[in-house]
Coordinates of C-alpha atoms and ligand atoms in Angstrom, one line a residue:
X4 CA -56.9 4.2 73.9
X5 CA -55.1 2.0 71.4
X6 CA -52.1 3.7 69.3
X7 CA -50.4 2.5 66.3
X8 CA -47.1 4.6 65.7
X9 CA -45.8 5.1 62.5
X10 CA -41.7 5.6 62.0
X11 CA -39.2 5.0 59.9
X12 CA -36.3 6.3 61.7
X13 CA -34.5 6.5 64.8
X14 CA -37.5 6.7 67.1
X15 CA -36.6 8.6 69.8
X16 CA -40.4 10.1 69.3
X17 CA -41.9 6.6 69.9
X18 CA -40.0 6.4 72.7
X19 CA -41.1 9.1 74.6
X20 CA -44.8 7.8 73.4
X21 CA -43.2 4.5 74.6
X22 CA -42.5 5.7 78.1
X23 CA -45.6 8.5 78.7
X24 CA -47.6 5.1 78.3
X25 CA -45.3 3.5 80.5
X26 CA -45.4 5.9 83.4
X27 CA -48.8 6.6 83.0
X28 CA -48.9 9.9 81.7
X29 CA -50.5 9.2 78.4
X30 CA -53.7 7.2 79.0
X31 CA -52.9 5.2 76.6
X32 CA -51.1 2.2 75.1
X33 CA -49.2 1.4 71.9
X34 CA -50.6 -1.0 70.2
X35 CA -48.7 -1.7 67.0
X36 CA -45.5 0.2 65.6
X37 CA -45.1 -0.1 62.1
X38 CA -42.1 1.0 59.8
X39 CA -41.3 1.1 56.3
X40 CA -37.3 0.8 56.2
X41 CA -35.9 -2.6 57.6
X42 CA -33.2 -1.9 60.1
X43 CA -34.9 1.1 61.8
X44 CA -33.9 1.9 65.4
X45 CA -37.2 2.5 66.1
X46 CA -38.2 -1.0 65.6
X47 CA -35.7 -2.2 68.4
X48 CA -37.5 0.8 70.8
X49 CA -40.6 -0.9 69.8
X50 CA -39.4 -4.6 70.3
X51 CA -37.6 -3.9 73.7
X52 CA -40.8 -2.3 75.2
X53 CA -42.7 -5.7 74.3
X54 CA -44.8 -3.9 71.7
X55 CA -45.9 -5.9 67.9
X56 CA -43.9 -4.9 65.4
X57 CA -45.0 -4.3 61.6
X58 CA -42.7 -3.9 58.6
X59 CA -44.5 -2.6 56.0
X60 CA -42.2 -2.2 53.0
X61 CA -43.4 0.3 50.6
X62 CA -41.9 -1.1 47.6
X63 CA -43.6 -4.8 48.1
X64 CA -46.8 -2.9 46.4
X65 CA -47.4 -1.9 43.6
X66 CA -49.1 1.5 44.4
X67 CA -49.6 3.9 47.4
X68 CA -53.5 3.0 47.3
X69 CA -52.6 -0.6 47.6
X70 CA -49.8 0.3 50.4
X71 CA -52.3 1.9 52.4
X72 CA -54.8 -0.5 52.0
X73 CA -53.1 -2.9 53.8
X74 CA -52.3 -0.2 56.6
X75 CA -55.8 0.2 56.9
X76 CA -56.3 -3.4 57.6
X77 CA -53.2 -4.2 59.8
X78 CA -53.8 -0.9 61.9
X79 CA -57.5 -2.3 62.3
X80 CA -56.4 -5.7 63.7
X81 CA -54.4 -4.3 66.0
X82 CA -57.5 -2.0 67.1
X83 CA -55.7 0.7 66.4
X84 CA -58.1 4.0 67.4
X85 CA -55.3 7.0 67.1
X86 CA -52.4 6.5 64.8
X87 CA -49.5 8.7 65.5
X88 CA -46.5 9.4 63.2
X89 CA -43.0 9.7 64.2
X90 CA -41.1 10.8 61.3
X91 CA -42.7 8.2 59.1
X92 CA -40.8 9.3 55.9
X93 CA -44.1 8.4 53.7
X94 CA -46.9 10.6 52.3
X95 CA -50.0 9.2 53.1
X96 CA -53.0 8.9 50.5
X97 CA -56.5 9.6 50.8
X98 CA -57.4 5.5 51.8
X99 CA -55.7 6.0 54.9
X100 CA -57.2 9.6 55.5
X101 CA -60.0 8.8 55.3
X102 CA -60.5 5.2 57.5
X103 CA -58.8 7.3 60.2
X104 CA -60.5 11.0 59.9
X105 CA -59.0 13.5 62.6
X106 CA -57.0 10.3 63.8
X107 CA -53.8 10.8 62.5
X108 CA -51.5 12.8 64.1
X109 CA -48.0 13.9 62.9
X110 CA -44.9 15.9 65.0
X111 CA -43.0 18.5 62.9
X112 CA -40.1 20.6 63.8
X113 CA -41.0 23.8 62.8
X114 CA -43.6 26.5 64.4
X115 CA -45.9 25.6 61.5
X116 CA -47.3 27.1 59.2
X117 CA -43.5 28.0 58.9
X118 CA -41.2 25.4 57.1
X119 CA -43.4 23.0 56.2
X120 CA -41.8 19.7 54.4
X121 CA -38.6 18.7 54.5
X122 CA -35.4 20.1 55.9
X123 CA -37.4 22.2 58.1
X124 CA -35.3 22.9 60.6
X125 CA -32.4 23.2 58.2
X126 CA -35.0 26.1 56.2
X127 CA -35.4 28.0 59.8
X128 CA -31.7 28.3 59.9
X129 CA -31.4 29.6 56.2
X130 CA -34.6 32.3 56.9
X131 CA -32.6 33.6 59.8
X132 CA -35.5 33.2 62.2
X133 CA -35.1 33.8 66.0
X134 CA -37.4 31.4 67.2
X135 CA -38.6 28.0 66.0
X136 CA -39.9 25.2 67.5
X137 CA -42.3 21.9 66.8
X138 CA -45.8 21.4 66.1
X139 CA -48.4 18.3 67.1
X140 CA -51.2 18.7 64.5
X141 CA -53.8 16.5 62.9
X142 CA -52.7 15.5 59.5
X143 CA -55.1 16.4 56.5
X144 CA -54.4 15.6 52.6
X145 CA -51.7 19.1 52.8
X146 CA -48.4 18.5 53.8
X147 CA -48.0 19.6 57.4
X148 CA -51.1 21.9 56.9
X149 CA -53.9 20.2 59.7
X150 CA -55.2 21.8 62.8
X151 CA -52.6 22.6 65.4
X152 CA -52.8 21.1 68.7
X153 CA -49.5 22.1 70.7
X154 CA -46.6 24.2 69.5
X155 CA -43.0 24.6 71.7
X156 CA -41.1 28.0 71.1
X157 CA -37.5 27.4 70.9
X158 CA -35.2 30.1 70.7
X159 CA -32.3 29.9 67.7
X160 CA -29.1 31.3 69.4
X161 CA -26.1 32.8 67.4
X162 CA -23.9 30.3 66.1
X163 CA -26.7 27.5 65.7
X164 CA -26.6 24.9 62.8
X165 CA -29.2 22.6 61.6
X166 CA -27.6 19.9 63.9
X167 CA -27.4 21.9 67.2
X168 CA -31.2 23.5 67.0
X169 CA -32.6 20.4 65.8
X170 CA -30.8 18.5 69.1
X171 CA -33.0 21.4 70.9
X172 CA -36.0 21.0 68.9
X173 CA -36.2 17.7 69.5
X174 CA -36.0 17.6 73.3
X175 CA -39.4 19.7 73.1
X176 CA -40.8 17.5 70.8
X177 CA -40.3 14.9 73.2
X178 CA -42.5 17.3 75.9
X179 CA -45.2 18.0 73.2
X180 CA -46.1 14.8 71.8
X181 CA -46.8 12.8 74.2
X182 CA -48.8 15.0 76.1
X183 CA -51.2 15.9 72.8
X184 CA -51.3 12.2 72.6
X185 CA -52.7 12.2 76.6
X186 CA -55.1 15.2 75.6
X187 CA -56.8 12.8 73.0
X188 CA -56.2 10.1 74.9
X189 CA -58.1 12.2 77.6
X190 CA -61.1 12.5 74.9
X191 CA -60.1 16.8 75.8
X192 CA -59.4 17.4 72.0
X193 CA -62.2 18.7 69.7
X194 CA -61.4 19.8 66.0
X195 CA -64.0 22.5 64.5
X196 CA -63.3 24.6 61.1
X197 CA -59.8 23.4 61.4
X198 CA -59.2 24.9 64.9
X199 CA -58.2 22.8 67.7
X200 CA -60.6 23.2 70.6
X201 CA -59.0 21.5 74.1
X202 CA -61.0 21.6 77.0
X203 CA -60.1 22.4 80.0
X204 CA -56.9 24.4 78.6
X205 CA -56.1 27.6 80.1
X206 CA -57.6 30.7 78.1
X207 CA -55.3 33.4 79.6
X208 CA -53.6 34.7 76.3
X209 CA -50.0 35.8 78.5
X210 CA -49.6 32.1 79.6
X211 CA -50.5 30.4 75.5
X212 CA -46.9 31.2 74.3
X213 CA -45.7 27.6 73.9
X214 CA -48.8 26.4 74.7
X215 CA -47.4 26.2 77.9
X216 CA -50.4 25.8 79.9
X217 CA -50.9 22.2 77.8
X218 CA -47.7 20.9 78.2
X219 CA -47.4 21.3 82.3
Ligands
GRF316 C1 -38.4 14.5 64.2 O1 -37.6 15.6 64.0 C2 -39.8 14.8 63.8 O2 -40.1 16.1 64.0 C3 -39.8 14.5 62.3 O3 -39.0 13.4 62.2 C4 -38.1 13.3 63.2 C5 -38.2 12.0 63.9 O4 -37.2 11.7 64.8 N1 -41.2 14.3 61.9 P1 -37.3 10.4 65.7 O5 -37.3 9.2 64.7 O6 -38.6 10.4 66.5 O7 -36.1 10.4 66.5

C-alpha cells in the first residue's frame, strides 16, 4: 500500500511510519510526505529515508478548496492510496474528504472523544484527569470526531505538566500509529456506522484496555 504522510512539524510520527515500513512491520511504503511550513524537521526525516518530498504552502492559494485541489492531484501522482497525518497543522476541506473517503487517518493525543482540538494534552492536565492517552482514527468533516481505530491508556502521575505527559504520550503514539497503519495496510480494518470493525482482533473485553491486543 502506497502512503502519503502529511506533517508540518517535527515528525517524529513519520518517522516511526518511516521505520515500521522500513523493518517491515507496516506492509507498506511511504510514498510522498508533504508539508506546509518550509523548514520542517519532518521534511529532513522524509529526505534522509530517500522518500519525495512535497512543500505545499498554504498561503500560495488563494483558498482552502484551491489548496486541496492540488493535494488531490499531487497525492494521486504519487499513487497515494492511504494518506496519513502527522500533526499536519491544517484543517482539511470537503475536496480532500471526499477523493480520499475513509482514507485519511489522523494521530491525536488525547483518549478521544476527550480533548479534541488543540492543546489537548495541555486540556487533560487542566481537567485533572488520571489517565490520557492517543487516539488513531479516521478523519471525517469534525474535528477529531471519526471512527476510532486504536487508543493507548497513559497514566497522568502527580507532578505532570503538559511537557512531561506529552513526552509519554508521544512514545505511545509512536506504538499506535504505525501499527493502525499495518492493520489497513493488512486490508484487516472495516468502518460500519462509524465503528471500527478489525478482523482478526481479540474480542476478550479484559484484554481491549489500550487496545492492547492490536498493538502486540
Ligand atoms: C503529535 O502530538 C500528534 O499527536 C499531533 O501532533 C503531534 C505531532 O508530532 N497530531 P510529530 O511532528 O509527529 O513529532
Amino acid at each position: 500500500m502506497r502512503l502519503g504522510v502529511l506533517a508540518s512539524g517535527s515528525g517524529s510520527n513519520l518517522q516511526a511510519i518511516l521505520d515500521g515500513c522500513a523493518s517491515g512491520k507496516i506492509p507498506a511504503q511511504v510514498a510522498v510526505v508533504v508539508c506546509n511550513l518550509p523548514g520542517a524537521r519532518a521534511l529532513e526525516r522524509a529526505r534522509a529515508a530517500g522518500v519525495p518530498t512535497v512543500l505545499l504552502e498554504h498561503k500560495q492559494f488563494s483558498s482552502r478548496d484551491e489548496y486541496d485541489r492540488e493535494l488531490v492531484a499531487m497525492l494521486r501522482r504519487h499513487g497515494v492510496e492511504l494518506v496519513c497525518l502527522a500533526g499536519f497543522m491544517r484543517l482539511l476541506g470537503p475536496v480532500l474528504l471526499s477523493a480520499f473517503q475513509n482514507r485519511i487517518l489522523n494521530i491525536h493525543p488525547s483518549l478521544l472523544p476527550a480533548f479534541p482540538g488543540l492543546h489537548a494534552v495541555r486540556q487533560a492536565v487542566a481537567a485533572g484527569v488520571r489517565v490520557s492517552g492517543c487516539t488513531v482514527h479516521v478523519v471525517d468533516e469534525g474535528t477529531d470526531t471519526g471512527p476510532i481505530v486504536i487508543q493507548a491508556a497513559v497514566p497522568v502521575l502527580e507532578g505532570d505538566n503538559e511537557e512531561t505527559l506529552a513526552a509519554r504520550i508521544l512514545a505511545q503514539e509512536h506504538r499506535c500509529y504505525p501499527r493502525a497503519i499495518a492493520l489497513f495496510a493488512q486490508g484487516r480494518v472495516q468502518i460500519e456506522d462509524r465503528r471500527v470493525r478489525i478482523a482478526g482482533a481479540d474480542p476478550d473485553p479484559a484484554r481491549t484496555v489500550s487496545s492492547p491486543e492490536l498493538l502486540d
